[in-house]
């Protein structure tokens, strides 16, 4: 159990792997940390507040729409 956390980082928005040394870290007020791989993801996440599951270019895209159950 001595894996390097930095190499296992994935983009919070699109879900793609982030190369170590790249990407942007976003620290939220509640203490959670979100990594984004590019300015594009950062913009969509922060400014546009888009749902990655609705965007086809992300790996989180859900085909046919999102099911919200709770
Ligand atoms: Zn991304």
XYZ file of C-alpha atoms and ligand atoms in Angstrom:
71
model
C 0.000 0.000 0.000
C 2.472 2.607 -1.064
C 1.018 3.894 -4.239
C 1.761 7.406 -5.296
C -1.468 9.318 -5.077
C -0.322 11.893 -7.592
C -0.196 9.372 -10.396
C -3.729 8.189 -9.792
C -5.388 11.500 -10.301
C -8.373 11.781 -12.550
C -10.110 14.821 -13.822
C -13.096 15.604 -11.627
C -15.068 16.786 -14.604
C -14.292 14.620 -17.593
C -12.846 11.641 -15.716
C -9.711 11.413 -17.783
C -6.373 10.670 -16.236
C -4.308 13.690 -15.351
C -0.612 13.514 -16.050
C 1.440 14.275 -12.983
C 2.456 17.905 -12.985
C -0.476 18.944 -15.103
C -4.006 19.896 -14.295
C -5.506 22.392 -11.935
C -6.437 21.839 -8.330
C -9.627 23.400 -7.083
C -10.113 23.515 -3.344
C -13.718 23.931 -2.355
C -15.018 25.618 0.733
C -16.120 22.340 2.262
C -12.583 21.033 2.160
C -12.880 18.724 -0.790
C -10.367 18.949 -3.576
C -11.212 18.687 -7.227
C -8.685 18.210 -9.981
C -9.352 19.236 -13.530
C -7.186 18.284 -16.478
C -7.643 21.412 -18.511
C -8.997 24.907 -18.638
C -11.938 23.559 -20.551
C -12.948 21.280 -17.707
C -12.327 23.958 -15.138
C -14.558 26.371 -16.968
C -17.341 23.853 -17.363
C -17.155 22.836 -13.741
C -16.808 26.203 -12.104
C -18.220 28.835 -14.400
C -20.804 27.016 -16.437
C -21.694 24.525 -13.673
C -22.379 21.840 -16.210
C -23.092 18.258 -15.396
C -20.350 16.072 -16.918
C -22.861 13.277 -17.310
C -24.685 15.383 -19.878
C -21.639 16.086 -21.995
C -20.559 13.601 -24.585
C -16.889 14.506 -24.484
C -16.494 13.450 -20.865
C -15.972 9.921 -19.662
C -18.785 10.419 -17.201
C -21.337 10.811 -19.920
C -24.414 8.710 -19.321
C -26.057 7.486 -22.454
C -29.738 8.182 -22.617
C -29.736 10.645 -19.764
C -29.298 10.624 -16.046
C -31.425 8.730 -13.626
C -31.917 10.640 -10.444
C -33.148 8.506 -7.613
C -33.261 9.426 -3.991
Zn -10.954 16.983 -17.742
